[in-house]
Amino acid sequence: MCMDDTFDQALITSAFTLAAESGWASVSVAAAARAAGLPLEQARARFVGRDAILLRFGRWADQAALTGVTEDGSPRDRLFDMLMRRFDALQSHREGLRALMRALPSDPGTAVLLGASTRASMAWMLGAAGLRTGGLAGMLRTKGLVAVWLYALRAWERDDSADLSGTMAALDRALGRAEQFGTWLEGGGAPDGPKPFPDYPPDEAGEAANSI
């Protein structure tokens, strides 16, 4: 790991620790750097603002998900494995991420940023699973996987098990429901959002599709 990566990890860890302790609104690049004892000038050079913390962390989560991808199994199996590796990457900053999720309804700018970032991440997952993401079919397929991720993310937010068994069950259920509501994994339609997955109360399942 290069020195820049070590610096970035230290600052991101500090940011999510601050979020867990005092809420996402308390987080800034400067505050995270001060709390971690990192040079402010280097923090400014590496992170233009708080959004950059989230984007950098999202790329790391994607890299963790994409590590070890094989050609074995079906596209659904490969997606399940990748998304669970992505959840494993989220675990190290669990409380800070939960604080971020609680803040999103009152922070539309961050919600929009994360929505776009999540669509890009899910397109990467689909491509790594051997599925096309171009054209209308690809757009619908990406939209469907975002819905799957959002549903499983809500389970992860509540899942306090050591092995994330609740998250795994929710993800498997969501992928299965998505197959039932269309052939989007093979190039057909896609669910419009969390509606095909109704196990959570409507006020939770119907939240805006922003994610991490």
N, CA and C of each residue as an Amber inpcrd file, in Angstrom:
protein
   636
   0.8470000  -1.1940000   0.0000000   0.0000000   0.0000000   0.0000000
   0.8870000   1.2500000   0.0000000   0.6100000   2.1930000  -0.8910000
   1.4290000   3.3900000  -0.9790000   1.0770000   4.3500000   0.1550000
   1.9450000   5.3470000   0.3450000   1.7470000   6.2960000   1.4440000
   0.4560000   7.0970000   1.2640000   0.1270000   7.4460000   0.0110000
  -1.1130000   8.1880000  -0.2170000  -2.3230000   7.3690000   0.2060000
  -2.3280000   6.0620000  -0.1020000  -3.4420000   5.2140000   0.3050000
  -3.5390000   5.1380000   1.8270000  -2.3920000   5.0400000   2.5030000
  -2.3920000   4.9900000   3.9610000  -2.9570000   6.2840000   4.5430000
  -2.5620000   7.4140000   3.9590000  -3.0780000   8.7100000   4.4080000
  -4.5830000   8.7760000   4.1970000  -5.0420000   8.3840000   3.0080000
  -6.4720000   8.4420000   2.6910000  -7.2770000   7.5670000   3.6380000
  -6.7790000   6.3690000   3.9130000  -7.4990000   5.4750000   4.8150000
  -7.5960000   6.0710000   6.2120000  -6.5190000   6.6840000   6.6700000
  -6.5380000   7.2840000   8.0060000  -7.5490000   8.4230000   8.0680000
  -7.6120000   9.2480000   7.0230000  -8.5460000  10.3660000   7.0450000
  -9.9890000   9.8780000   6.9410000 -10.2340000   8.8970000   6.0860000
 -11.5900000   8.3600000   5.9360000 -12.0540000   7.6910000   7.2290000
 -11.1650000   6.9420000   7.8600000 -11.5140000   6.3220000   9.1400000
 -11.8670000   7.3800000  10.1690000 -11.0860000   8.4510000  10.2170000
 -11.3600000   9.5390000  11.1450000 -12.7040000  10.1940000  10.8430000
 -13.0160000  10.3840000   9.5560000 -14.2860000  11.0050000   9.1720000
 -15.4720000  10.1730000   9.6340000 -15.4090000   8.8740000   9.4300000
 -16.5280000   8.0320000   9.8280000 -16.6040000   7.8720000  11.3450000
 -15.4780000   7.9460000  12.0270000 -15.4940000   7.9410000  13.4920000
 -16.1830000   9.1920000  14.0140000 -15.8800000  10.3410000  13.4240000
 -16.5620000  11.5830000  13.7950000 -18.0590000  11.4850000  13.5370000
 -18.4280000  10.9120000  12.3920000 -19.8480000  10.7610000  12.0720000
 -20.5450000   9.8990000  13.1050000 -19.9070000   8.8060000  13.5110000
 -20.5100000   7.9130000  14.4980000 -20.6790000   8.6170000  15.8410000
 -19.7320000   9.4750000  16.1820000 -19.7610000  10.1420000  17.4890000
 -20.6840000  11.3590000  17.5130000 -20.6950000  12.1370000  16.4220000
 -21.3610000  13.4390000  16.4530000 -22.3070000  13.6920000  15.2890000
 -22.5000000  12.7140000  14.4230000 -23.3850000  12.8970000  13.2840000
 -22.6310000  13.3290000  12.0410000 -23.2120000  13.0430000  10.8740000
 -22.5470000  13.3460000   9.6170000 -22.3450000  14.8430000   9.4340000
 -23.2270000  15.6680000   9.9590000 -23.1000000  17.1140000   9.8000000
 -21.8190000  17.6500000  10.4270000 -21.2410000  16.9250000  11.3620000
 -20.0230000  17.3850000  12.0330000 -18.7690000  17.0970000  11.2230000
 -18.9080000  16.3640000  10.1320000 -17.7450000  15.8940000   9.3870000
 -17.3180000  16.9230000   8.3440000 -16.0360000  17.1960000   8.3120000
 -15.4020000  17.9540000   7.2380000 -14.0060000  17.3640000   7.0550000
 -13.3770000  17.6940000   5.9380000 -12.0110000  17.2020000   5.7220000
 -11.0850000  17.7440000   6.8070000 -11.2110000  19.0280000   7.1190000
 -10.3400000  19.6220000   8.1380000 -10.5590000  18.9870000   9.5040000
 -11.8320000  18.7730000   9.8780000 -12.1230000  18.1720000  11.1810000
 -11.5770000  16.7530000  11.2560000 -11.7170000  15.9890000  10.1710000
 -11.2020000  14.6170000  10.1580000  -9.6870000  14.6020000  10.2440000
  -9.0450000  15.5200000   9.5360000  -7.5800000  15.5880000   9.5870000
  -7.1010000  15.9580000  10.9830000  -7.7370000  16.9600000  11.6020000
  -7.3340000  17.3600000  12.9550000  -7.5120000  16.2100000  13.9380000
  -8.6400000  15.5100000  13.8510000  -8.9030000  14.4190000  14.7910000
  -7.9030000  13.2870000  14.6370000  -7.4040000  13.0980000  13.4110000
  -6.4500000  12.0160000  13.1630000  -5.0060000  12.4680000  13.2820000
  -4.7840000  13.7570000  13.5410000  -3.4260000  14.2670000  13.6320000
  -2.7080000  14.2830000  12.2940000  -3.4520000  14.5120000  11.2160000
  -2.8790000  14.5110000   9.8700000  -2.6230000  15.9450000   9.4170000
  -1.6070000  16.1600000   8.5880000  -1.2940000  17.5180000   8.1150000
  -2.4570000  18.0900000   7.2960000  -2.8790000  19.2840000   7.6410000
  -4.0060000  19.8940000   6.9470000  -3.6940000  20.1700000   5.4830000
  -2.4470000  20.5600000   5.1920000  -2.1190000  20.8690000   3.8030000
  -2.1810000  19.6170000   2.9200000  -1.8070000  18.4710000   3.4710000
  -1.8940000  17.2360000   2.7020000  -3.3490000  16.7960000   2.5460000
  -4.1420000  17.0130000   3.5940000  -5.5720000  16.6870000   3.4990000
  -6.2340000  17.5030000   2.4020000  -5.8840000  18.7850000   2.3240000
  -6.4590000  19.6500000   1.2830000  -6.0200000  19.2060000  -0.1030000
  -4.7890000  18.7540000  -0.2210000  -4.2920000  18.2940000  -1.5110000
  -4.9630000  16.9940000  -1.9490000  -5.3100000  16.1490000  -0.9960000
  -5.8660000  14.8360000  -1.3220000  -7.3870000  14.8540000  -1.4340000
  -8.0660000  15.7400000  -0.6920000  -9.5270000  15.7520000  -0.6470000
 -10.0290000  17.1760000  -0.8470000 -10.7120000  17.4010000  -1.9250000
 -11.1960000  18.7510000  -2.2130000 -12.3300000  19.1580000  -1.2840000
 -13.0430000  18.1940000  -0.7390000 -14.1470000  18.4730000   0.1690000
 -14.7070000  17.1710000   0.7250000 -15.7710000  17.2870000   1.5230000
 -16.3320000  16.1090000   2.1930000 -16.8450000  15.0730000   1.2010000
 -17.3950000  15.5280000   0.0720000 -17.8900000  14.5800000  -0.9280000
 -16.7810000  13.6590000  -1.4170000 -15.5620000  14.1860000  -1.4850000
 -14.4420000  13.3720000  -1.9610000 -14.1650000  12.2050000  -1.0240000
 -14.4470000  12.3760000   0.2630000 -14.2910000  11.2740000   1.2080000
 -15.2130000  10.1190000   0.8200000 -16.4630000  10.4440000   0.5170000
 -17.4280000   9.4090000   0.1620000 -17.0830000   8.7410000  -1.1600000
 -16.6580000   9.5340000  -2.1420000 -16.3250000   8.9620000  -3.4410000
 -15.1030000   8.0480000  -3.3440000 -14.1140000   8.4750000  -2.5590000
 -12.9160000   7.6300000  -2.3930000 -13.2840000   6.3440000  -1.6710000
 -14.0820000   6.4330000  -0.6400000 -14.4850000   5.2250000   0.0740000
 -15.3000000   4.3100000  -0.8310000 -16.1810000   4.8820000  -1.6410000
 -16.9700000   4.0740000  -2.5630000 -16.1100000   3.3160000  -3.5430000
 -15.0550000   3.9380000  -4.0410000 -14.1480000   3.2360000  -4.9600000
 -13.4430000   2.0900000  -4.2510000 -13.0410000   2.2990000  -2.9970000
 -12.4240000   1.2070000  -2.2400000 -13.4030000   0.0460000  -2.0530000
 -14.6450000   0.3650000  -1.7520000 -15.6480000  -0.6870000  -1.5940000
 -15.8320000  -1.4520000  -2.9010000 -15.8230000  -0.7400000  -4.0250000
 -15.9240000  -1.4070000  -5.3230000 -14.7210000  -2.3000000  -5.5770000
 -13.5350000  -1.7980000  -5.2410000 -12.3330000  -2.6000000  -5.4390000
 -12.3830000  -3.8780000  -4.6140000 -12.8820000  -3.7660000  -3.3820000
 -13.0260000  -4.9620000  -2.5480000 -14.0150000  -5.9440000  -3.1730000
 -15.1050000  -5.4160000  -3.7140000 -16.1140000  -6.2720000  -4.3360000
 -15.5700000  -6.9720000  -5.5640000 -14.7200000  -6.2920000  -6.3200000
 -14.2320000  -6.8250000  -7.5920000 -13.0280000  -7.7370000  -7.4230000
 -12.4470000  -7.7730000  -6.2450000 -11.2850000  -8.6250000  -6.0000000
 -11.7020000 -10.0960000  -5.9770000 -11.0520000 -10.8880000  -6.8040000
 -11.3160000 -12.3160000  -6.8000000 -12.4880000 -12.7550000  -7.6490000
 -12.9980000 -11.8800000  -8.5250000 -14.1030000 -12.2650000  -9.3980000
 -13.6400000 -13.3600000 -10.3520000 -14.4500000 -14.4000000 -10.5030000
 -14.1380000 -15.5060000 -11.3980000 -15.2570000 -15.6650000 -12.4250000
 -15.0630000 -16.5960000 -13.3420000 -16.0860000 -16.9150000 -14.3420000
 -17.0110000 -18.0250000 -13.8640000 -16.8030000 -18.4930000 -12.6480000
 -17.6100000 -19.6040000 -12.1310000 -19.0210000 -19.1400000 -11.8070000
 -19.9930000 -20.0560000 -11.9610000 -21.3580000 -19.7870000 -11.5510000
 -22.1010000 -18.9100000 -12.5300000 -23.3440000 -18.6330000 -12.1900000
 -24.2160000 -17.7990000 -13.0140000 -23.9420000 -16.3200000 -12.7410000
 -24.4270000 -15.4160000 -13.6160000 -24.3010000 -13.9910000 -13.3000000
 -24.8920000 -13.6400000 -11.9380000 -26.0240000 -14.2600000 -11.5980000
 -26.6150000 -13.9850000 -10.2850000 -25.6620000 -14.4000000  -9.1650000
 -25.0270000 -15.5790000  -9.2910000 -24.0930000 -16.0290000  -8.2680000
 -22.9260000 -15.0600000  -8.1320000 -22.4080000 -14.5950000  -9.2700000
 -21.2810000 -13.6720000  -9.2270000 -21.6870000 -12.3430000  -8.6060000
 -22.8820000 -11.8660000  -8.9330000 -23.3600000 -10.6280000  -8.3200000
 -23.5270000 -10.7820000  -6.8210000 -24.0680000 -11.9010000  -6.3830000
 -24.2370000 -12.1380000  -4.9480000 -22.8890000 -12.0610000  -4.2440000
 -21.8840000 -12.7490000  -4.7910000 -20.5660000 -12.7600000  -4.1560000
 -19.9570000 -11.3650000  -4.1160000 -20.0540000 -10.6230000  -5.2250000
 -19.4720000  -9.2870000  -5.2640000 -20.1610000  -8.3430000  -4.2830000
 -21.4770000  -8.3700000  -4.2470000 -22.1910000  -7.4490000  -3.3750000
 -21.9560000  -7.7870000  -1.9070000 -21.8050000  -9.0600000  -1.5830000
 -21.4870000  -9.4010000  -0.1930000 -20.0810000  -8.9440000   0.1740000
 -19.1340000  -9.0210000  -0.7650000 -17.8010000  -8.4830000  -0.4800000
 -17.8750000  -6.9750000  -0.2830000 -18.7540000  -6.3140000  -1.0090000
 -18.9240000  -4.8710000  -0.8300000 -19.4930000  -4.5730000   0.5650000
 -20.4510000  -5.3750000   1.0140000 -20.9660000  -5.1870000   2.3690000
 -19.8730000  -5.4420000   3.4060000 -19.0410000  -6.4430000   3.1710000
 -17.9410000  -6.6980000   4.1000000 -17.0430000  -5.4610000   4.2180000
 -16.8250000  -4.7680000   3.0900000 -16.0040000  -3.5590000   3.1150000
 -16.6710000  -2.4460000   3.9110000 -17.9960000  -2.3860000   3.8800000
 -18.7080000  -1.3570000   4.6440000 -18.6040000  -1.5930000   6.1510000
 -18.4220000  -2.8370000   6.5460000 -18.4670000  -3.1870000   7.9650000
 -17.4510000  -2.4210000   8.8060000 -16.2940000  -2.1180000   8.2240000
 -15.2440000  -1.4800000   9.0300000 -15.6340000  -0.0660000   9.4670000
 -16.6240000   0.5180000   8.8110000 -17.0740000   1.8690000   9.1820000
 -18.5860000   1.8730000   9.4290000 -19.0610000   0.8160000  10.0130000
 -20.5000000   0.5800000  10.1180000 -21.2460000   1.7330000  10.8100000
 -20.8160000   2.1330000  11.9850000 -21.5670000   3.1400000  12.7360000
 -21.5200000   4.5090000  12.0490000 -20.3830000   4.8450000  11.4590000
 -20.3050000   6.0950000  10.7320000 -21.1940000   6.1040000   9.5040000
 -21.2730000   4.9780000   8.8050000 -22.1370000   4.8800000   7.6340000
 -23.6070000   4.9180000   8.0260000 -23.9350000   4.3210000   9.1410000
 -25.3230000   4.3990000   9.6100000 -25.6870000   5.8500000   9.9490000
 -24.7470000   6.5880000  10.5120000 -24.9920000   8.0090000  10.7850000
 -25.1870000   8.7750000   9.4780000 -24.3970000   8.4460000   8.4750000
 -24.5650000   9.0730000   7.1630000 -25.9480000   8.7750000   6.5880000
 -26.3850000   7.5370000   6.6650000 -27.6870000   7.1650000   6.1200000
 -28.8170000   7.9030000   6.8240000 -28.6850000   8.1010000   8.1290000
 -29.7110000   8.8480000   8.8610000 -29.7520000  10.3170000   8.4290000
 -28.6150000  10.8440000   7.9770000 -28.5410000  12.2540000   7.6090000
 -29.0320000  12.5360000   6.1970000 -29.1170000  11.5250000   5.3460000
 -29.4110000  11.7610000   3.9320000 -30.7440000  12.4680000   3.6680000
 -31.8240000  12.1510000   4.4050000 -33.0820000  12.8580000   4.1000000
 -32.9910000  14.3700000   4.2390000 -32.0910000  14.8710000   5.0630000
 -31.9520000  16.3270000   5.2440000 -30.7280000  16.8770000   4.5220000
 -30.1140000  16.0670000   3.6780000 -28.9110000  16.4850000   2.9440000
 -29.0580000  16.0590000   1.4840000 -29.9200000  16.7420000   0.7240000
 -30.2100000  16.3030000  -0.6470000 -29.0000000  16.3100000  -1.5610000
 -28.0640000  17.2230000  -1.3390000 -26.8830000  17.2550000  -2.1890000
 -26.0690000  15.9770000  -2.0840000 -25.8500000  15.5310000  -0.8480000
 -25.1190000  14.2810000  -0.6490000 -25.9230000  13.0910000  -1.1670000
 -27.2410000  13.1250000  -0.9990000 -28.0810000  12.0410000  -1.4900000
 -27.9710000  11.9040000  -3.0050000 -27.9800000  13.0300000  -3.7190000
 -27.8490000  12.9960000  -5.1840000 -26.4780000  12.4500000  -5.5780000
 -25.4400000  12.9160000  -4.8960000 -24.0880000  12.4370000  -5.1760000
 -24.0030000  10.9250000  -5.0050000 -24.5400000  10.4170000  -3.8950000
 -24.4690000   8.9890000  -3.6330000 -25.3300000   8.1980000  -4.6020000
 -26.4570000   8.7620000  -5.0150000 -27.2800000   8.0750000  -5.9940000
 -26.5250000   7.8480000  -7.2920000 -25.8360000   8.8810000  -7.7830000
 -25.0580000   8.7480000  -9.0160000 -23.8850000   7.7960000  -8.8250000
 -23.2210000   7.8850000  -7.6700000 -22.0910000   7.0110000  -7.3920000
 -22.5300000   5.5510000  -7.3160000 -23.6860000   5.3120000  -6.7240000
 -24.1780000   3.9430000  -6.6020000 -24.5300000   3.3580000  -7.9660000
 -25.1290000   4.1570000  -8.8280000 -25.4260000   3.6620000 -10.1790000
 -24.1390000   3.2620000 -10.9020000 -23.0930000   4.0750000 -10.7600000
 -21.8140000   3.7340000 -11.3830000 -21.2390000   2.4490000 -10.7910000
 -21.3480000   2.2990000  -9.4730000 -20.8420000   1.0930000  -8.8160000
 -21.5890000  -0.1550000  -9.2870000 -22.9140000  -0.0610000  -9.3690000
 -23.6890000  -1.2200000  -9.7800000 -23.4370000  -1.5720000 -11.2470000
 -23.1680000  -0.5570000 -12.0770000 -22.7920000  -0.8470000 -13.4600000
 -21.4800000  -1.6320000 -13.5090000 -20.5350000  -1.2740000 -12.6490000
 -19.2850000  -2.0290000 -12.5610000 -19.5450000  -3.4770000 -12.1400000
 -20.4150000  -3.6740000 -11.1630000 -20.7130000  -5.0290000 -10.7120000
 -21.3150000  -5.8640000 -11.8500000 -22.2240000  -5.2660000 -12.5890000
 -22.8520000  -5.9800000 -13.7060000 -21.8320000  -6.3240000 -14.7740000
 -20.9730000  -5.3570000 -15.1080000 -19.9530000  -5.6300000 -16.1060000
 -19.0120000  -6.7380000 -15.6650000 -18.6320000  -6.7290000 -14.3890000
 -17.7480000  -7.7740000 -13.8730000 -18.4240000  -9.1370000 -13.8550000
 -19.7600000  -9.1350000 -13.7670000 -20.5140000 -10.3990000 -13.7960000
 -20.7330000 -10.8990000 -15.2150000 -20.2580000 -10.1450000 -16.2070000
 -20.3880000 -10.5580000 -17.5960000 -21.6450000 -10.0670000 -18.2750000
 -22.2890000  -9.0370000 -17.7190000 -23.5380000  -8.5220000 -18.2750000
 -23.3100000  -7.1330000 -18.8610000 -23.9570000  -6.8590000 -19.9760000
 -23.8040000  -5.5700000 -20.6410000 -24.5710000  -4.4790000 -19.9000000
 -24.0090000  -3.2830000 -19.9300000 -24.6550000  -2.1550000 -19.2610000
 -24.9560000  -1.0100000 -20.2300000 -24.7150000  -1.2060000 -21.5170000
 -24.9860000  -0.1710000 -22.4990000 -26.4070000  -0.2290000 -23.0230000
 -26.8790000   0.8840000 -23.5730000 -28.1990000   0.9340000 -24.1790000
 -29.3170000   0.9090000 -23.1600000 -30.5370000   0.8300000 -23.6710000
 -31.7070000   0.8410000 -22.7960000 -31.7360000  -0.3780000 -21.8830000
 -31.4330000  -1.5490000 -22.4410000 -31.4450000  -2.7600000 -21.6190000
 -30.4290000  -2.6650000 -20.4880000 -29.2490000  -2.1190000 -20.7950000
 -28.2350000  -1.9620000 -19.7590000 -28.6400000  -0.9650000 -18.7020000
 -29.2850000   0.1160000 -19.1190000 -29.7580000   1.1080000 -18.1590000
 -30.7890000   0.4930000 -17.2170000 -31.7120000  -0.3040000 -17.7840000
 -32.7170000  -0.9530000 -16.9530000 -32.0960000  -1.9900000 -16.0300000
 -31.0980000  -2.6940000 -16.5510000 -30.4290000  -3.7000000 -15.7220000
 -29.7180000  -3.0170000 -14.5480000 -29.0550000  -1.8830000 -14.8110000
 -28.3830000  -1.1500000 -13.7390000 -29.3960000  -0.6480000 -12.7170000
 -30.4990000  -0.1190000 -13.1960000 -31.5460000   0.3570000 -12.2920000
 -32.0580000  -0.7820000 -11.4120000 -32.2020000  -1.9560000 -12.0000000
 -32.6500000  -3.0990000 -11.2180000 -31.6690000  -3.4930000 -10.1400000
 -30.3670000  -3.4640000 -10.4590000 -29.3860000  -3.8460000  -9.4450000
 -29.2830000  -2.7900000  -8.3550000 -29.4790000  -1.5150000  -8.6900000
 -29.5350000  -0.4810000  -7.6550000 -30.6650000  -0.7760000  -6.6770000
 -31.8310000  -1.1970000  -7.2060000 -32.9560000  -1.5330000  -6.3330000
 -32.6170000  -2.7080000  -5.4240000 -31.9390000  -3.7070000  -5.9770000
 -31.5080000  -4.8600000  -5.1790000 -30.5590000  -4.4090000  -4.0740000
 -29.5720000  -3.5700000  -4.4440000 -28.6040000  -3.0850000  -3.4540000
 -29.2830000  -2.2890000  -2.3510000 -30.1980000  -1.4120000  -2.7310000
 -30.8880000  -0.5910000  -1.7440000 -31.6630000  -1.4500000  -0.7580000
 -32.3440000  -2.4640000  -1.2590000 -33.1030000  -3.3460000  -0.3860000
 -32.1740000  -4.0660000   0.5960000 -31.0710000  -4.6050000   0.0750000
 -30.1320000  -5.3170000   0.9460000 -29.4390000  -4.3590000   1.9070000
 -29.2090000  -3.1150000   1.4740000 -28.5810000  -2.1250000   2.3430000
 -29.4420000  -1.8380000   3.5650000 -30.7530000  -1.7760000   3.3860000
 -31.6390000  -1.5510000   4.5170000 -31.5550000  -2.7220000   5.5030000
 -31.3770000  -3.9310000   4.9790000 -31.1880000  -5.0810000   5.8660000
 -29.8530000  -4.9660000   6.5960000 -28.7980000  -4.5630000   5.8640000
 -27.4830000  -4.4230000   6.4850000 -27.5140000  -3.3940000   7.6060000
 -28.2460000  -2.3130000   7.4010000 -28.3280000  -1.2590000   8.4160000
 -28.8510000  -1.8090000   9.7370000 -29.6890000  -2.8340000   9.6810000
 -30.3060000  -3.4030000  10.8860000 -29.6650000  -4.7220000  11.3230000
 -28.7330000  -5.2130000  10.5430000 -28.1670000  -6.5420000  10.7610000
 -26.9940000  -6.4630000  11.7330000 -27.1990000  -6.9170000  12.9510000
 -26.1330000  -6.9100000  13.9520000 -25.4660000  -8.2750000  14.1150000
 -25.7490000  -9.2080000  13.2120000 -25.1430000 -10.5360000  13.3080000
 -23.6770000 -10.4780000  12.8990000 -22.8750000 -11.3420000  13.4860000
 -21.4380000 -11.3490000  13.1960000 -21.1520000 -11.7700000  11.7620000
 -21.9840000 -12.6410000  11.2110000 -21.7320000 -13.1570000   9.8660000
 -22.5940000 -12.5070000   8.7950000 -23.3050000 -11.4370000   9.1510000
 -24.1970000 -10.7330000   8.2190000 -25.2160000 -11.6840000   7.5830000
 -25.7040000 -12.6140000   8.3680000 -26.6500000 -13.5940000   7.8300000
 -27.9400000 -12.9300000   7.3680000 -28.3910000 -11.8980000   8.0880000
 -29.6010000 -11.1990000   7.6740000 -29.4130000 -10.4680000   6.3530000
 -28.2440000  -9.8790000   6.1680000 -27.9440000  -9.1970000   4.9120000
 -27.8620000 -10.1840000   3.7650000 -27.2050000 -11.3130000   3.9900000
 -27.1120000 -12.3300000   2.9510000 -28.4850000 -12.8230000   2.5330000
 -29.3580000 -13.0580000   3.5060000 -30.7080000 -13.5400000   3.1970000
 -31.4850000 -12.4950000   2.4050000 -31.3480000 -11.2150000   2.8020000
 -32.0620000 -10.1540000   2.0900000 -31.5480000 -10.0050000   0.6670000
 -30.2420000 -10.0850000   0.4860000 -29.6670000  -9.9580000  -0.8510000
 -30.1010000 -11.1160000  -1.7420000 -30.0610000 -12.3210000  -1.2050000
 -30.5000000 -13.4800000  -1.9780000 -31.9750000 -13.3550000  -2.3500000
 -32.7790000 -12.9040000  -1.4030000 -34.2140000 -12.7240000  -1.6540000
 -34.4530000 -11.6580000  -2.7220000 -33.7000000 -10.5570000  -2.6480000
 -33.8910000  -9.4760000  -3.6070000 -33.4890000  -9.9040000  -5.0130000
 -32.3720000 -10.6200000  -5.1330000 -31.9680000 -11.0980000  -6.4560000
 -32.9980000 -12.0800000  -7.0110000 -33.5300000 -12.9270000  -6.1280000
 -34.5670000 -13.8590000  -6.5710000 -35.8290000 -13.1490000  -7.0070000
 -36.2390000 -12.1350000  -6.2420000 -37.4360000 -11.3750000  -6.6090000
 -37.2240000 -10.6600000  -7.9400000 -36.0290000 -10.1200000  -8.1360000
 -35.7410000  -9.4170000  -9.3830000 -35.8770000 -10.3560000 -10.5770000
 -35.4330000 -11.5760000 -10.4210000 -35.5850000 -12.5590000 -11.5060000
 -37.0520000 -12.8730000 -11.7640000 -37.8460000 -12.9260000 -10.7080000
 -39.2610000 -13.2220000 -10.8630000 -40.0060000 -12.0940000 -11.5720000
 -39.5530000 -10.8550000 -11.3680000 -40.2560000  -9.7110000 -11.9270000
 -39.7040000  -9.2900000 -13.2860000 -38.8660000 -10.0740000 -13.8770000
 -38.3370000  -9.7650000 -15.1950000 -37.0690000 -10.5410000 -15.4430000
 -36.6340000 -10.5440000 -16.6790000 -35.4240000 -11.2780000 -17.0410000
 -34.2470000 -10.3180000 -17.1690000 -34.1760000  -9.3320000 -16.2750000
 -33.1770000  -8.2820000 -16.4250000 -31.7470000  -8.7930000 -16.3140000
 -31.5340000  -9.9000000 -15.6050000 -30.1810000 -10.4380000 -15.5300000
 -29.7160000 -10.9820000 -16.8740000 -30.6740000 -11.3110000 -17.7430000
 -30.3070000 -11.8260000 -19.0530000 -30.5310000 -10.8100000 -20.1630000
 -30.9630000  -9.5850000 -19.7950000 -31.0720000  -8.5480000 -20.7940000
 -32.4560000  -7.9930000 -20.9790000 -33.4370000  -8.4290000 -20.1970000
 -34.7930000  -7.9360000 -20.3490000 -35.0650000  -6.7570000 -19.4430000
 -36.2980000  -6.6760000 -18.9420000 -36.7090000  -5.5380000 -18.1370000
 -36.1020000  -5.5460000 -16.7590000 -36.4270000  -4.5220000 -15.9880000
 -35.8930000  -4.3890000 -14.6360000 -36.9750000  -3.8580000 -13.7360000
 -36.9380000  -4.2180000 -12.4630000 -37.8920000  -3.6310000 -11.5310000
 -37.6780000  -2.1380000 -11.4230000 -38.7410000  -1.3720000 -11.1770000
 -38.6560000   0.0770000 -11.1210000 -38.0080000   0.5800000  -9.8460000
 -37.9760000  -0.1960000  -8.8120000 -37.4090000   0.2470000  -7.5450000
 -37.6530000  -0.8200000  -6.5000000 -37.7130000  -0.4530000  -5.2390000
 -37.8590000  -1.4420000  -4.1850000 -39.2210000  -2.1270000  -4.1510000
 -40.1890000  -1.7230000  -4.9850000 -41.5390000  -2.2570000  -4.8840000
 -41.6280000  -3.7810000  -4.9720000 -40.7970000  -4.4580000  -5.8150000
 -40.9040000  -5.9170000  -5.8390000 -40.4490000  -6.5880000  -4.5540000
 -39.8840000  -5.8370000  -3.6070000 -39.3280000  -6.4100000  -2.3950000
 -40.0770000  -5.8460000  -1.1930000 -41.2970000  -6.2880000  -0.8840000
 -42.1720000  -5.5650000   0.0480000 -42.0460000  -5.9570000   1.5100000
 -40.9880000  -6.6700000   1.8930000 -40.9300000  -7.1780000   3.2600000
 -40.7250000  -6.0880000   4.3030000 -40.1500000  -4.9310000   3.9190000
 -40.0010000  -3.8360000   4.8650000 -41.2470000  -2.9670000   4.8370000
 -41.5260000  -2.2520000   5.9290000 -42.6820000  -1.3510000   5.9480000
 -42.5810000  -0.3290000   4.8290000 -43.7080000   0.1500000   4.2900000
 -43.6890000   1.0550000   3.1380000 -42.8750000   2.3140000   3.3390000
 -42.8530000   2.8770000   4.5640000 -42.1350000   4.1240000   4.7400000
 -40.6390000   3.9300000   4.6300000 -40.1530000   2.6970000   4.8660000
 -38.7330000   2.4280000   4.7300000 -38.4120000   1.9790000   3.3110000
 -39.2420000   1.0890000   2.7680000 -38.9520000   0.5710000   1.4450000
 -39.1180000   1.6280000   0.3770000 -39.9140000   2.6620000   0.6230000
 -40.1880000   3.6580000  -0.3830000 -39.2710000   4.8590000  -0.3250000
 -38.1940000   4.8200000   0.4620000 -37.2950000   5.9510000   0.5380000
 -36.5730000   6.1550000  -0.7760000 -36.0800000   7.3840000  -1.0030000
 -35.3740000   7.6920000  -2.2310000 -34.1770000   6.7590000  -2.4090000
 -33.9170000   6.3930000  -3.6550000 -32.8800000   5.4150000  -3.9500000
 -31.4980000   6.0670000  -3.9730000 -31.0410000   6.5280000  -2.8060000
 -29.6630000   6.9300000  -2.6740000 -28.9840000   5.9200000  -1.7810000
 -27.6840000   5.7740000  -1.9100000 -27.0510000   4.6380000  -1.2700000
 -25.5960000   4.9480000  -1.0180000 -24.8490000   3.9000000  -0.6310000
 -23.4330000   4.0340000  -0.3870000 -22.7140000   2.8570000  -1.0030000
